[in-house]
Amino acid sequence: MSFHSGFVAIIGRPNVGKSTLMNQVIGQKIAIMSDKPQTTRNKIHGVYTTNKSQIVFLDTPGIHKRQSKLGDYMNQTAISTLGEVEAVLFLIDASEGLGGGDRFIAEQLKNVKTPVILVMNKIDKLEPDALLPMITEYSKLHDFAEIVPISAKVGSNVNTLLEQLEKYLPEGPQYYPEDQVTDHPEQFVIAELIREKILHLTREEVPHSIAVAIEDMRAESNGVVHISAVIFVERDSQKGIIIGKQGAMLKEVGRRARTDIENLLGSKTFLELWVKVKKDWRNQERVLRDLGFHKDQ
């Protein structure tokens, strides 16, 4: 029996459930989730393997109206992905209906020769009779190869989507071992898990102003993994919010992150968190490079 493999991009405006779909397919958390838009900043490579195929998913940043150089980077990352893959999943939030953001992305797809599959997410929030008119409306935007309604959160129809995707994979090698679910190093995933907890716990003025860098990670002789991470913010006031009264917020971030990190690593973890101010880091190209945001990713 021949083996098929290939790369598939997941695109869509912010907060439509791209990371939720990635994690549902892979079966564990490799991309962070938040109800705040623009959560994903880098292409997250997730690997789904069966006995007959392997799909490498690229979960791109949400395409949005830019407000900083970081925003520019995120848009370029998402759009550049479209020429690198065997298929594109255009994910939309069916519970919100067709909006300007979806139309903007559809415009970017006009010159894409790659098969585009429209994935209508969050159908669990729809009345059953609302789905068919919505399919008709969206089908006017682009000549989609397939239209697949799903709920990434509960897993409804996700297996059907995977079956449809296999049709577009060419014969090819198994790029990654069958038990590997991402090609990102552990330090990248750990930094993202820490950032996720901050997104969940902080107020609106903080989320897009934070970045997390792992400064040290080593296994002690007793098997405990020691991790030292720095949380970068843009203003002193944001530093105060993340640390919290008597350090309470930072302790809670660490407690929640440590649980996910221990699940990821399968070992006890000592997590040390520091907060530093890098003023206006999102608009400083040198700082963006230092934090791992590269235009050629």
Short mmCIF file of N, CA and C in Angstrom, two decimals, residues 206 210 231-244 249-250 274-277:
data_model
loop_
_atom_site.label_atom_id
_atom_site.label_comp_id
_atom_site.label_asym_id
_atom_site.label_seq_id
_atom_site.Cartn_x
_atom_site.Cartn_y
_atom_site.Cartn_z
N VAL A 206 -2.89 44.02 28.44
CA VAL A 206 -1.65 43.26 28.55
C VAL A 206 -1.40 42.27 27.41
N ILE A 210 2.96 41.09 25.47
CA ILE A 210 3.83 40.14 26.16
C ILE A 210 4.53 39.20 25.18
N ILE A 231 9.32 36.88 31.06
CA ILE A 231 8.12 37.45 30.44
C ILE A 231 8.43 38.91 30.13
N PHE A 232 8.41 39.26 28.85
CA PHE A 232 8.69 40.64 28.44
C PHE A 232 7.38 41.41 28.25
N VAL A 233 7.34 42.63 28.77
CA VAL A 233 6.20 43.53 28.58
C VAL A 233 6.74 44.86 28.07
N GLU A 234 5.83 45.77 27.70
CA GLU A 234 6.25 47.04 27.11
C GLU A 234 6.27 48.20 28.11
N ARG A 235 5.49 48.08 29.19
CA ARG A 235 5.40 49.20 30.13
C ARG A 235 5.52 48.72 31.57
N ASP A 236 5.97 49.60 32.44
CA ASP A 236 6.11 49.27 33.86
C ASP A 236 4.76 48.89 34.47
N SER A 237 3.69 49.56 34.02
CA SER A 237 2.36 49.25 34.56
C SER A 237 1.95 47.82 34.24
N GLN A 238 2.35 47.33 33.05
CA GLN A 238 2.04 45.95 32.67
C GLN A 238 2.83 44.96 33.52
N LYS A 239 4.06 45.33 33.84
CA LYS A 239 4.87 44.49 34.72
C LYS A 239 4.18 44.32 36.06
N GLY A 240 3.63 45.41 36.60
CA GLY A 240 2.91 45.35 37.87
C GLY A 240 1.69 44.45 37.80
N ILE A 241 0.98 44.51 36.66
CA ILE A 241 -0.23 43.67 36.51
C ILE A 241 0.15 42.19 36.51
N ILE A 242 1.20 41.84 35.78
CA ILE A 242 1.58 40.43 35.66
C ILE A 242 2.14 39.89 36.97
N ILE A 243 2.89 40.72 37.69
CA ILE A 243 3.38 40.27 38.99
C ILE A 243 2.24 40.17 40.00
N GLY A 244 1.36 41.17 40.00
CA GLY A 244 0.21 41.15 40.89
C GLY A 244 0.55 41.53 42.31
N MET A 249 -0.33 37.14 41.05
CA MET A 249 -0.64 36.83 39.66
C MET A 249 0.47 35.97 39.04
N LEU A 250 1.72 36.35 39.27
CA LEU A 250 2.84 35.60 38.70
C LEU A 250 2.87 34.17 39.24
N TRP A 274 10.43 35.40 35.54
CA TRP A 274 10.85 36.78 35.76
C TRP A 274 10.07 37.67 34.80
N VAL A 275 9.87 38.92 35.17
CA VAL A 275 9.18 39.88 34.31
C VAL A 275 10.11 41.06 34.04
N LYS A 276 10.32 41.38 32.75
CA LYS A 276 11.19 42.49 32.37
C LYS A 276 10.45 43.40 31.39
N VAL A 277 10.80 44.68 31.42
CA VAL A 277 10.20 45.66 30.51
C VAL A 277 11.12 45.88 29.31
#
